[in-house]
Tab-separated table of C-alpha atoms and ligand atoms in Angstrom:
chain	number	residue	atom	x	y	z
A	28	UNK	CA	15.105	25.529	-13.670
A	29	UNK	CA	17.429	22.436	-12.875
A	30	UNK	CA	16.427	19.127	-14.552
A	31	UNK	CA	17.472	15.606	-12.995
A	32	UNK	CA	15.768	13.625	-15.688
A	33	UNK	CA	17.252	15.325	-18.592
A	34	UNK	CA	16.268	13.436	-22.010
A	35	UNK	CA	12.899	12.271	-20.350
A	36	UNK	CA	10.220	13.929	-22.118
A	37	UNK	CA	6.348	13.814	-20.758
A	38	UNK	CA	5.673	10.061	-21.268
A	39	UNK	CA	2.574	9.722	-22.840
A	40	UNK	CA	0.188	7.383	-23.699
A	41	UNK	CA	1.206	5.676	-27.699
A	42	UNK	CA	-1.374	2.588	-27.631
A	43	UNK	CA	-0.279	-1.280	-27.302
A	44	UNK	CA	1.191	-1.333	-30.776
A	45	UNK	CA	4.269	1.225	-29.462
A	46	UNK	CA	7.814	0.165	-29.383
A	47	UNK	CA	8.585	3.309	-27.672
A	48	UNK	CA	10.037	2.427	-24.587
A	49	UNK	CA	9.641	6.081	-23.226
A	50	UNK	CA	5.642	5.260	-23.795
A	51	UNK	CA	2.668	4.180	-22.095
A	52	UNK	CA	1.106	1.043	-24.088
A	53	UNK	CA	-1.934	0.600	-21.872
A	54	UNK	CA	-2.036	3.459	-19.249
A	55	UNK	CA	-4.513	6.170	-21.155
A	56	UNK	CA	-4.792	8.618	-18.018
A	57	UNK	CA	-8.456	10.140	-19.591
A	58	UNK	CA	-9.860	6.999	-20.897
A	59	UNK	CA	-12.836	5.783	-19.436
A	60	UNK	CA	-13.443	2.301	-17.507
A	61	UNK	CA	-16.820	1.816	-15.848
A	62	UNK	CA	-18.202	5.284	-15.643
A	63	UNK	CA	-14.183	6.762	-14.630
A	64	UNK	CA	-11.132	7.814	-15.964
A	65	UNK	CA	-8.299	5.397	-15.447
A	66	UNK	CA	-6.668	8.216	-12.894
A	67	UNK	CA	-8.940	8.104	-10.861
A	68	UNK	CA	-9.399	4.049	-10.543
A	69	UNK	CA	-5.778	3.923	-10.511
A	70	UNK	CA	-4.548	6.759	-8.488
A	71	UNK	CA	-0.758	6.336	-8.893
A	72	UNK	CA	1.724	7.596	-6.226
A	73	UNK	CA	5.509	7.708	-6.080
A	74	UNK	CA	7.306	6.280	-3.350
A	75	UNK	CA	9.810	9.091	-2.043
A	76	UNK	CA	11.857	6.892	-0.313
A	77	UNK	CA	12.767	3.987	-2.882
A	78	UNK	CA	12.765	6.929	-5.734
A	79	UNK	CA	14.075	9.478	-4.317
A	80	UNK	CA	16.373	8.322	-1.120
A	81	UNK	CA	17.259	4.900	-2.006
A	82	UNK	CA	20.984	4.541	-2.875
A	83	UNK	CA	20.749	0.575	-3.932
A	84	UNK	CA	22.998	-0.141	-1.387
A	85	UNK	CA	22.998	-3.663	0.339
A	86	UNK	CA	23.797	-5.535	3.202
A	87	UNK	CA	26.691	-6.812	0.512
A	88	UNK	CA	27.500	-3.790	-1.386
A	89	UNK	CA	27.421	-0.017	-1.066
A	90	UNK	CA	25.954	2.773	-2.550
A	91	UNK	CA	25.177	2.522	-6.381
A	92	UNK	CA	22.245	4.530	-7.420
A	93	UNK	CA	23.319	7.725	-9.690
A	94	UNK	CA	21.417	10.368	-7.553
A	95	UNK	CA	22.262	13.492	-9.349
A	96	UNK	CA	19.806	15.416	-6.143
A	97	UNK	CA	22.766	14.313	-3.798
A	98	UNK	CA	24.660	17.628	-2.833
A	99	UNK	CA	27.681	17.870	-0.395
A	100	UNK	CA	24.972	19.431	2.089
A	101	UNK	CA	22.002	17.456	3.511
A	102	UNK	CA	19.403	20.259	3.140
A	103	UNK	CA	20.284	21.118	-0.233
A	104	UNK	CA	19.806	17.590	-1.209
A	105	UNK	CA	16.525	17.568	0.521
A	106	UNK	CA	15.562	21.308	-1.580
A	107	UNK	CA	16.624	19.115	-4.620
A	108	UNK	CA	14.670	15.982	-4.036
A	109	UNK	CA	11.526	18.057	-4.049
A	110	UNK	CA	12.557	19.373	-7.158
A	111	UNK	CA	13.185	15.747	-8.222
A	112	UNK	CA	9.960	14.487	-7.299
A	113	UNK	CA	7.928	16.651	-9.349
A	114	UNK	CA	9.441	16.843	-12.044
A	115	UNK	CA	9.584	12.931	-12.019
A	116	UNK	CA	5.655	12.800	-11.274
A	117	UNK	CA	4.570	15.462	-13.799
A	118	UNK	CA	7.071	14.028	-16.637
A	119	UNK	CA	5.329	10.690	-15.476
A	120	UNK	CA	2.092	11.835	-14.843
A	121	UNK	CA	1.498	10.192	-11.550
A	122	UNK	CA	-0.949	12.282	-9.780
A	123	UNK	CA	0.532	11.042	-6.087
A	124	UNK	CA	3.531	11.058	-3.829
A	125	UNK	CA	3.991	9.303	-0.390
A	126	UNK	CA	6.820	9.863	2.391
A	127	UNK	CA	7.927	9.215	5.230
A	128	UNK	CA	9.265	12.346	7.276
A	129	UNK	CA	12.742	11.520	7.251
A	130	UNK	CA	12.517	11.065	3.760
A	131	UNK	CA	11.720	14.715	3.693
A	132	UNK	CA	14.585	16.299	5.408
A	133	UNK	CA	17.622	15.198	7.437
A	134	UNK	CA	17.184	14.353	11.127
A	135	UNK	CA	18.979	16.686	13.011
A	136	UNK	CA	21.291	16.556	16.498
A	137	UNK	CA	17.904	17.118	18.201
A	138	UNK	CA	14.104	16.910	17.869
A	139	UNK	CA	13.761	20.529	17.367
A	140	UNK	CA	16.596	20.683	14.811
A	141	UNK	CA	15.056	17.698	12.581
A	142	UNK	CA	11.283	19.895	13.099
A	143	UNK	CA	13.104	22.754	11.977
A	144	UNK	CA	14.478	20.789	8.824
A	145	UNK	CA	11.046	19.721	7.827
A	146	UNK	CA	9.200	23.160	8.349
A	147	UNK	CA	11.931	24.413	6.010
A	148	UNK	CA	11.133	21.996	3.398
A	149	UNK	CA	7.327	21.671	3.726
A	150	UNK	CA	6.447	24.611	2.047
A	151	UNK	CA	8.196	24.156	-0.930
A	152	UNK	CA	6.466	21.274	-1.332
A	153	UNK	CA	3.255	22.514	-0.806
A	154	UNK	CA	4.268	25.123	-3.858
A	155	UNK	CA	5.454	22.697	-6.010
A	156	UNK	CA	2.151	20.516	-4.715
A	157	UNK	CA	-0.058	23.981	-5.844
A	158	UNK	CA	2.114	24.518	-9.533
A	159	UNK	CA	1.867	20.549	-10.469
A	160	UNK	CA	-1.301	19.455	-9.143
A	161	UNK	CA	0.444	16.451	-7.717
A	162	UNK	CA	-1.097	15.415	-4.499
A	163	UNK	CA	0.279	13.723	-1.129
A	164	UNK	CA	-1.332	10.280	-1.221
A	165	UNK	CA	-0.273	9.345	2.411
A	166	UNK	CA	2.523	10.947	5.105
A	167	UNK	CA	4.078	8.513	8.048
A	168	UNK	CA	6.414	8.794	10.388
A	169	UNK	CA	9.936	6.446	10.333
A	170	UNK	CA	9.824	5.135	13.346
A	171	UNK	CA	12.393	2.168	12.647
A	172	UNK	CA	15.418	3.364	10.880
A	173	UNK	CA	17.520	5.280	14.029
A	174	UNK	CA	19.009	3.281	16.952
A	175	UNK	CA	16.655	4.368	19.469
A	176	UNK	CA	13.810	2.275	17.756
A	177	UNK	CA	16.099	-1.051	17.911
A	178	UNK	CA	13.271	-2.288	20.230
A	179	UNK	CA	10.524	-0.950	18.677
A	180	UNK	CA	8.492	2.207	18.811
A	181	UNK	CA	4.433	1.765	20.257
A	182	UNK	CA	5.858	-1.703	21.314
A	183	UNK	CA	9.765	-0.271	22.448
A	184	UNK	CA	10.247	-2.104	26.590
A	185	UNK	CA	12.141	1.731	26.795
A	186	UNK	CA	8.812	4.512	27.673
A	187	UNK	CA	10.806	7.337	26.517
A	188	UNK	CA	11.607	5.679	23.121
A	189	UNK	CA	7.523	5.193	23.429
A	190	UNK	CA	6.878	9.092	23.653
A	191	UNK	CA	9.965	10.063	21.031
A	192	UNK	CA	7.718	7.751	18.421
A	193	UNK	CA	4.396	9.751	19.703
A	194	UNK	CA	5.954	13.338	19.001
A	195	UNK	CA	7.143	12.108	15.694
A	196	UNK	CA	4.233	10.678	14.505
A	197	UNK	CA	2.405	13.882	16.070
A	198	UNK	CA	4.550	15.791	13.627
A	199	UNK	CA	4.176	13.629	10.604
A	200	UNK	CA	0.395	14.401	11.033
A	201	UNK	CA	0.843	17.856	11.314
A	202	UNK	CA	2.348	18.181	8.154
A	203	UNK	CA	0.654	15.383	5.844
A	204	UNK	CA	-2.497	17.817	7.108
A	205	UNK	CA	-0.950	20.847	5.957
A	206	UNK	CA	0.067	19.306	2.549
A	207	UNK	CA	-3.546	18.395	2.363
A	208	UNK	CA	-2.325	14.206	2.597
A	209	UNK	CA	-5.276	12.089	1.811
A	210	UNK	CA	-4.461	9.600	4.257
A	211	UNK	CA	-1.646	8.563	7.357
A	212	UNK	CA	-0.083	5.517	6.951
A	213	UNK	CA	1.045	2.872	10.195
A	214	UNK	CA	3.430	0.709	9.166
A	215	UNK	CA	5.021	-1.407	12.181
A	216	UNK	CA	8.336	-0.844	11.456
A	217	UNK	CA	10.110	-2.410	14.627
A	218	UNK	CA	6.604	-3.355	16.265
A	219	UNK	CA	7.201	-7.068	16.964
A	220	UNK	CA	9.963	-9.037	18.552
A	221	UNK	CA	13.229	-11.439	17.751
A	222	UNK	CA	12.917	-13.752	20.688
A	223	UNK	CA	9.568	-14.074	23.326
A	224	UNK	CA	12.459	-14.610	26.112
A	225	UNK	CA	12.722	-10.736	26.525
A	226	UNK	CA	8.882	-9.680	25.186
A	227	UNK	CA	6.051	-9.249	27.056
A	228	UNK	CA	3.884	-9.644	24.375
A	229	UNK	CA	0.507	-8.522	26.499
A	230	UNK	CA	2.188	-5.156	27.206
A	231	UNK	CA	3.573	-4.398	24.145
A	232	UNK	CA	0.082	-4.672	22.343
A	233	UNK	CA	-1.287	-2.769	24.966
A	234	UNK	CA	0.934	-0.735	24.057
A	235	UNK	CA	0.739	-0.175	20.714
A	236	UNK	CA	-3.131	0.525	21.261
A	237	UNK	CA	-2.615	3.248	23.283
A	238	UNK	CA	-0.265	4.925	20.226
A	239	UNK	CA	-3.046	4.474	18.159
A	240	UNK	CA	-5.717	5.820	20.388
A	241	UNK	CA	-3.790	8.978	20.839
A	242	UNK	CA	-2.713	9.095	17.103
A	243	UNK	CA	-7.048	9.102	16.975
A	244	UNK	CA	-7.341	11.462	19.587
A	245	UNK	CA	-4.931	14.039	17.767
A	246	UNK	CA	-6.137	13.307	14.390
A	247	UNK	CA	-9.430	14.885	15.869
A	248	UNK	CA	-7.495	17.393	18.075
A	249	UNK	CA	-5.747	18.971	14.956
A	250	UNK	CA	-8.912	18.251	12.280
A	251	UNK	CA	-7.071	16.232	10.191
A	252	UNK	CA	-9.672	14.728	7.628
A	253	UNK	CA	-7.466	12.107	5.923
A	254	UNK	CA	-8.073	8.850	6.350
A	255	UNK	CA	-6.056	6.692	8.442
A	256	UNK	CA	-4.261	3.322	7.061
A	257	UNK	CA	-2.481	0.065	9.092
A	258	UNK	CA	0.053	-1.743	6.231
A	259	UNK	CA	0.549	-5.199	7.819
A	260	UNK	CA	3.683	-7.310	7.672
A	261	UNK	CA	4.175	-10.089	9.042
A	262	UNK	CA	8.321	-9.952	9.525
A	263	UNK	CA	11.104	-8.169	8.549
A	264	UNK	CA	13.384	-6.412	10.246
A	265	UNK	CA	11.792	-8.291	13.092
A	266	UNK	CA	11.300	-12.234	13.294
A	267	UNK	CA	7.396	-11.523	13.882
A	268	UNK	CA	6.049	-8.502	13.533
A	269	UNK	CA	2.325	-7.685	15.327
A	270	UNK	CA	0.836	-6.464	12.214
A	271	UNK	CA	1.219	-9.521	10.825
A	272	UNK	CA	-1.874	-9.394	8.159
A	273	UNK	CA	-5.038	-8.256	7.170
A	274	UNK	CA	-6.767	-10.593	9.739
A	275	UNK	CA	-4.497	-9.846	12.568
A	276	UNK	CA	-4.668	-6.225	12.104
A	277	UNK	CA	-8.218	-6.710	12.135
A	278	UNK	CA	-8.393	-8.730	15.389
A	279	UNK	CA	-6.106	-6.074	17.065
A	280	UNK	CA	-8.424	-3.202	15.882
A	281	UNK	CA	-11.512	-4.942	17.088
A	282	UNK	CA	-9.934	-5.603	20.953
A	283	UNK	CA	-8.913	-2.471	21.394
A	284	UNK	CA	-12.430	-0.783	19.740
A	285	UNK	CA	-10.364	0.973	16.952
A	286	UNK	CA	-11.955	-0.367	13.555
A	287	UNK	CA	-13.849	2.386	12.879
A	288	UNK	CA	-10.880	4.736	12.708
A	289	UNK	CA	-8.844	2.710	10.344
A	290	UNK	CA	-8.424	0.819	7.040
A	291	UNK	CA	-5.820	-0.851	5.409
A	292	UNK	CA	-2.860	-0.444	3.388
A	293	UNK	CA	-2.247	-3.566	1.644
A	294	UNK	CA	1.473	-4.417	0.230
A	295	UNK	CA	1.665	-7.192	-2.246
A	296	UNK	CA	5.109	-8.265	-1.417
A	297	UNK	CA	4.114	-8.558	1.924
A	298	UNK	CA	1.030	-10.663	1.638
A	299	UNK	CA	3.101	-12.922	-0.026
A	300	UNK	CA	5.379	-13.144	2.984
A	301	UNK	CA	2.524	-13.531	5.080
A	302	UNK	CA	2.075	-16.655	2.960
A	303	UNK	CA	-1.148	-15.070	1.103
A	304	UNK	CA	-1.899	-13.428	-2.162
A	305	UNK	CA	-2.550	-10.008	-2.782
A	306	UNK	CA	-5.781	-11.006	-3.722
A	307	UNK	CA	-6.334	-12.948	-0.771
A	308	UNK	CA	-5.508	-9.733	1.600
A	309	UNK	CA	-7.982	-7.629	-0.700
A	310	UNK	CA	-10.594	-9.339	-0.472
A	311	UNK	CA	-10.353	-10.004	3.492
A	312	UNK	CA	-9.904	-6.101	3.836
A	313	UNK	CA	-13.076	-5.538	1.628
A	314	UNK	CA	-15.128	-8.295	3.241
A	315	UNK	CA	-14.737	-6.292	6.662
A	316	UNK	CA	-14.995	-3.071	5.330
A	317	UNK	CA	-11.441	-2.463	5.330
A	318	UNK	CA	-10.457	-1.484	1.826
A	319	UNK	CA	-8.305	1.217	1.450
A	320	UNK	CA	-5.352	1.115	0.057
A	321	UNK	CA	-2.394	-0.906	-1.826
A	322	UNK	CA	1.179	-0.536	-1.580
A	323	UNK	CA	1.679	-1.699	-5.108
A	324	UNK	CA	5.233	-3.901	-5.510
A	325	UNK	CA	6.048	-7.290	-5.790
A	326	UNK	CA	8.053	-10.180	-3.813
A	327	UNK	CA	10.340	-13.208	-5.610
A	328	UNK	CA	9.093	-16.438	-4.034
A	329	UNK	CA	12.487	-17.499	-4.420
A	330	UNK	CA	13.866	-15.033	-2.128
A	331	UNK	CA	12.418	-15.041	1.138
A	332	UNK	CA	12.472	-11.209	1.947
A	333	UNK	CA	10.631	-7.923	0.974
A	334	UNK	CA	12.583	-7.201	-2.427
A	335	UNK	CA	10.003	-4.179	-3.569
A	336	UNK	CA	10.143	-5.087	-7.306
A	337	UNK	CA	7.852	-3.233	-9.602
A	338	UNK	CA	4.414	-4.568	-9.579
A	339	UNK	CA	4.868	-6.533	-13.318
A	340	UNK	CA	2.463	-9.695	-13.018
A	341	UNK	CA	-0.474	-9.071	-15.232
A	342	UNK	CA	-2.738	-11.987	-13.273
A	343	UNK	CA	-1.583	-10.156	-10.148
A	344	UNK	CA	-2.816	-6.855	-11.712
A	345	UNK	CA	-5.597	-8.780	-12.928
A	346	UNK	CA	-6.771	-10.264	-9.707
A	347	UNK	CA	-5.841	-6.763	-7.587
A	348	UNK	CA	-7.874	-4.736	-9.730
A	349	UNK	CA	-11.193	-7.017	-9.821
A	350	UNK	CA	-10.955	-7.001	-6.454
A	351	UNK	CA	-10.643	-3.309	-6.192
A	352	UNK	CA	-13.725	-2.868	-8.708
A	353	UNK	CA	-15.481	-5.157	-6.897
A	354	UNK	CA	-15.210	-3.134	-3.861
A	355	UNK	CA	-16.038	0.180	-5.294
A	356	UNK	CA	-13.050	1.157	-6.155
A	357	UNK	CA	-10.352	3.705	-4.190
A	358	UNK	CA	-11.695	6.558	-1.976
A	359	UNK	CA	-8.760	7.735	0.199
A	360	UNK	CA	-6.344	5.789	-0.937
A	361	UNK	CA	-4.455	4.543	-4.219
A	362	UNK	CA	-1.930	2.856	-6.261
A	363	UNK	CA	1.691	3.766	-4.285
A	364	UNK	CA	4.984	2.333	-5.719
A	365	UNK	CA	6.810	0.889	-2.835
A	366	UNK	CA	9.527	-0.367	-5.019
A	367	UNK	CA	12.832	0.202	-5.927
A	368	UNK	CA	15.046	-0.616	-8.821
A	369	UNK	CA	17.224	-3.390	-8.960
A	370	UNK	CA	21.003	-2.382	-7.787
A	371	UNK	CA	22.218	-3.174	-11.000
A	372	UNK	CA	19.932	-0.381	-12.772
A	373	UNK	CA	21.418	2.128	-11.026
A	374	UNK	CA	20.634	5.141	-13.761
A	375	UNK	CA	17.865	8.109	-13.504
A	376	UNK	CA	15.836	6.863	-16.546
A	377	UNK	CA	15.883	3.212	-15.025
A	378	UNK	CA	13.321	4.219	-12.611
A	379	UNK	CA	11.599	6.004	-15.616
A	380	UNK	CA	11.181	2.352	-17.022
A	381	UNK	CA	9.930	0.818	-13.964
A	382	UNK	CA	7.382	3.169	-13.435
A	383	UNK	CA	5.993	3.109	-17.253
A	384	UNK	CA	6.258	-0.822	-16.568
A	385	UNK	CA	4.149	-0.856	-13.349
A	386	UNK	CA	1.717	1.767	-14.956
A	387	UNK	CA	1.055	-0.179	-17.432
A	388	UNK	CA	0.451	-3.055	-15.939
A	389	UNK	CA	-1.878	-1.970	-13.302
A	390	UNK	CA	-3.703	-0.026	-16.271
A	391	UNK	CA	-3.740	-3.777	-18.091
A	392	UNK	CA	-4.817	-5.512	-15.005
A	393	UNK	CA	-7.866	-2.397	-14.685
A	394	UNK	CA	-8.872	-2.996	-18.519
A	395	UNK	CA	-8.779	-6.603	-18.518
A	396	UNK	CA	-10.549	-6.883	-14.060
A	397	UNK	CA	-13.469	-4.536	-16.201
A	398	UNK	CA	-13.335	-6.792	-19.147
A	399	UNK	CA	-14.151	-9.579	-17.076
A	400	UNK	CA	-16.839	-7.511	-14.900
A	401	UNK	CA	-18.475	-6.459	-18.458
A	402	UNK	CA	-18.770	-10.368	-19.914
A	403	UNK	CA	-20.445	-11.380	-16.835
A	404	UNK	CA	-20.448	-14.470	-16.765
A	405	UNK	CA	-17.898	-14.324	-13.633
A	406	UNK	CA	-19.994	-12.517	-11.396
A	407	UNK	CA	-22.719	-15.099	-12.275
A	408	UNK	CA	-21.672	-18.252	-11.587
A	409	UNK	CA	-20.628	-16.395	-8.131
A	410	UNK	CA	-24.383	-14.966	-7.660
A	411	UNK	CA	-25.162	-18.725	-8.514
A	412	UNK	CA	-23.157	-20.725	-6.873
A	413	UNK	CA	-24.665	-19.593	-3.299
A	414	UNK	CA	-28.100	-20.073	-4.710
A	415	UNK	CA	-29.001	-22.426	-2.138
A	416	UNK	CA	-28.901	-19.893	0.521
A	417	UNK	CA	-31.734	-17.502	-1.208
A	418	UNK	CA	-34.395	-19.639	0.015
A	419	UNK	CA	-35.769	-22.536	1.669
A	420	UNK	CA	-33.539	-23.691	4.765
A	421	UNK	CA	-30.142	-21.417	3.487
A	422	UNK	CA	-32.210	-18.144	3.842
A	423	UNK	CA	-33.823	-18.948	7.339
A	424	UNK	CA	-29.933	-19.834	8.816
A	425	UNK	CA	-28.629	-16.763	6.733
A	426	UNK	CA	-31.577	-14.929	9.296
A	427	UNK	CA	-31.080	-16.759	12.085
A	428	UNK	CA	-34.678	-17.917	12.113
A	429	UNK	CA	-32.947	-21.734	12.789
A	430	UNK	CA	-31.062	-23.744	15.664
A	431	UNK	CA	-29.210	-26.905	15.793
A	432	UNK	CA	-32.670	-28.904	16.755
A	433	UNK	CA	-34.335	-27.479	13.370
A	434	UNK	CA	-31.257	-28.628	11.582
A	435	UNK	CA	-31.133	-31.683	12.806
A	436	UNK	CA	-34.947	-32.775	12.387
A	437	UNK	CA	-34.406	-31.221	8.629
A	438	UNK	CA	-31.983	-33.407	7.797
A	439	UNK	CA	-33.413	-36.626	9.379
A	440	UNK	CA	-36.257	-35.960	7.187
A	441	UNK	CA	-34.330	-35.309	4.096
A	442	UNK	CA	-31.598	-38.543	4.932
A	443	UNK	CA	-28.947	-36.663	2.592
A	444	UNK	CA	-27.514	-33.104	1.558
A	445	UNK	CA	-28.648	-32.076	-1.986
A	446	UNK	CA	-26.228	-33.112	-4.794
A	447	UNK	CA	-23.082	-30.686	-5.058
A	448	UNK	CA	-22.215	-28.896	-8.072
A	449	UNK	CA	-18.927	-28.567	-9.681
A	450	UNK	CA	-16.950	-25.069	-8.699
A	451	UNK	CA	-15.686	-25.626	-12.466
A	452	UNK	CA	-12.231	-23.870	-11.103
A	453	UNK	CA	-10.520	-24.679	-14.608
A	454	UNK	CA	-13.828	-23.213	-16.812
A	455	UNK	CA	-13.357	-19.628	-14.531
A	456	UNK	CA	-9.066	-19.949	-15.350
A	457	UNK	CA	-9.841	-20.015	-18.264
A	458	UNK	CA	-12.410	-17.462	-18.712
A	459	UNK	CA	-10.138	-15.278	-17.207
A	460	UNK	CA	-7.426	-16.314	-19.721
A	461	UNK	CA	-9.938	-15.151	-22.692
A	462	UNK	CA	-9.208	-11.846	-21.623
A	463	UNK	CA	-5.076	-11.481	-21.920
A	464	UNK	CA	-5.082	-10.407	-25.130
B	20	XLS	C1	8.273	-1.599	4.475
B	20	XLS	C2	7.055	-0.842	4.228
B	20	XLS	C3	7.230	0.658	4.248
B	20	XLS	C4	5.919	1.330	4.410
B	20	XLS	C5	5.999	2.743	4.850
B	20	XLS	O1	8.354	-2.791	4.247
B	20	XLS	O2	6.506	-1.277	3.021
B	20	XLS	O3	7.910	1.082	3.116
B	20	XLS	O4	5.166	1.270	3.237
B	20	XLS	O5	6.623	2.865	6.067
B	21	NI	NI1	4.871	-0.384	2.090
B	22	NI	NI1	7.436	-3.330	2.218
């Protein structure tokens, strides 16, 4: 059997006291946090395209990645990266891949020729899916990379560029249901606009609602049970993209009465171009029973764009898990590593590193976000600090028992608001601090 990570052995798991580089210091896949092993809270997934199909290229500089899976022909390379993958998630032990379909196999001269490619490669994944164990976290369709989609796909002014998107994503669902995918991702792609002189931006959403009502009405139609995810960004490649974040996706599911067939897919680098923190997005997607799943990377707010890095901020962990814990943890979705190596690590065993790196520091941010949930004293002052509205006049608004003329003959009465109490911002900080050790 060919290797591509030759010298890598099974990384395992050596405790925080390691110098091992080729070792997980926090990630203990069997260990137990509240009640679950940490593969199952954490649910890690490999992204095909940065691992597998990324070449580091740039708009500045060609290809540099060492891709030892690249053959002269197109579907041998794809044969390999399968081969690739596996190996890299078993020697890894990251229970999860996601892909696009392109990512898969080559497009071809024709839509039948690029099927054809990906019926010839889909069941040797779903043998190397059935000897590893490994499992397809989410499929999706690339609907932004080839010309056609230079106007966008669901939003493209061009209808037939409209129904090449459909059949595509059609496909894609076809075959993350026959590799047993536990969720479909959306990701906008092109689905936004450069200038409002040429967009009528009405149309375009109406659009993109139809897409996703037929994406609903074949999900049912070919009794696919995954779950299906919208990843909002809010630019890049386009100026503004639709899905811009967790609250616009949200507004656009509720006007065109699709919330109850989707959740979200949350990418840390791109709240952060949205201007929000990962946090932030979690908590809006869990707060409108959105929660689903996270696109695990990381942005550098001194570069304006979507760089991918691997997810290495232990507050960001930190904050990311507690807010997962908090709301009850993954279901359908996961942990996926949309990132890619820097250009200048352009070696096999540098993406080894990046991935024991992110491990780890999710698995620090999961131990430390329980930590925090065990002491208690967090979720306290949070129960507390709303006390107000348990009883008296907070729990008849919360009810809706009250009007404006209630309020206002309360208040006369009382002449002033009771005193405020300190949100003791600083005390939590450092609370949370107590546990980075
Ligand atoms: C790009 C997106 C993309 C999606 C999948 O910025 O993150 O990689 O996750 O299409
Ligand atoms: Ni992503
Ligand atoms: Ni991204």
């Amino acid at each position: 059997m060919v290797e591509f990570f030759k010298n890598v052995p099974k990384i395992s798991y050596e405790g925080p006291d390691s110098d091992n580089p080729l070792a997980f210091k926090h990630y203990d896949a069997d260990a137990v946090i509240e009640g679950r092993p940490m593969r199952e809270h954490l649910r890690f997934s490999v992204a095909y395209w940065h691992a597998f199909c990324g070449t580091g290229a740039d708009p500045f500089g060609e290809a540099a990645r060492q891709l030892p899976w690249q053959a002269g022909d197109p579907m041998e390379t794809a044969r390999n990266k399968v081969v690739a993958c596996f190996e890299f998630c078993e020697k890894l032990g990251l229970d999860f891949y996601c892909a696009h379909d392109n990512d898969l196999a080559p497009e071809g001269a024709t839509l039948a020729e690029s099927w054809r490619n990906l019926d010839a490669i889909v069941p040797r994944l779903k043998e190397a899916q059935q000897h590893t164990g490994v499992r397809l976290l989410w499929g999706t369709a690339n609907c932004f990379s080839h010309p056609r989609f230079m106007h966008g796909a669901g939003t493209s002014c061009n209808a037939d560029v409209f129904a090449y998107a459909a059949a595509k994503i059609a496909k894609a669902m076809e075959i993350t249901r026959e590799l047993g995918g536990q969720g479909y991702v959306f990701w906008g792609g092109r689905e936004g606009y450069k200038s409002l002189l040429n967009t009528d931006m009405r149309r375009e959403l109406d659009h993109l609602a139809r897409l996703m009502h037929m994406a609903v009405d074949y999900k049912e139609k070919i009794g696919f049970q995954g779950q299906f995810f919208i990843e909002p960004k809010p630019k890049e490649p386009t100026k503004h993209q639709y899905d811009s974040d967790a609250a616009a996706c949200h507004a656009f599911l509720l006007r065109h009465g699709l919330v109850d067939h989707f959740k979200l897919n949350i990418e840390a680098n791109h709240a952060t171009l949205a201007g929000h923190t990962l946090h932030h997005e979690l908590e809006y997607a869990a707060a409108n029973g959105l929660f689903g799943s996270i696109d695990a990377n990381r942005g550098d707010l001194l570069l304006g764009w979507d760089t991918d890095q691997f997810p290495l901020d232990l507050y960001d962990a930190t904050f990311a898990m507690l807010a997962v814990l908090r709301a009850g943890g993954f279901t359908a979705g996961g942990l996926n590593f949309d990132a890619h190596v820097h250009r200048e690590s352009f070696e096999p065993i540098d993406l080894v590193y990046a991935h024991i790196g992110a491990m780890d520091a999710m698995a620090r941010g999961l131990k430390i976000a329980a930590a925090i949930r065990a002491d208690g004293r967090l979720d306290d002052f949070l129960e507390n600090r709303y006390a107000s509205w348990n009883s008296g006049i907070g729990a008849r608004i919360e009810a809706g028992d009250v009007g404006f003329d209630e309020l206002k003959n309360y208040m006369l009465e009382r002449g002033e608001a009771a005193p405020n109490e300190s949100g003791r911002v600083e005390m939590l900080e450092n609370l949370v601090n107590q546990y980075f050790r």
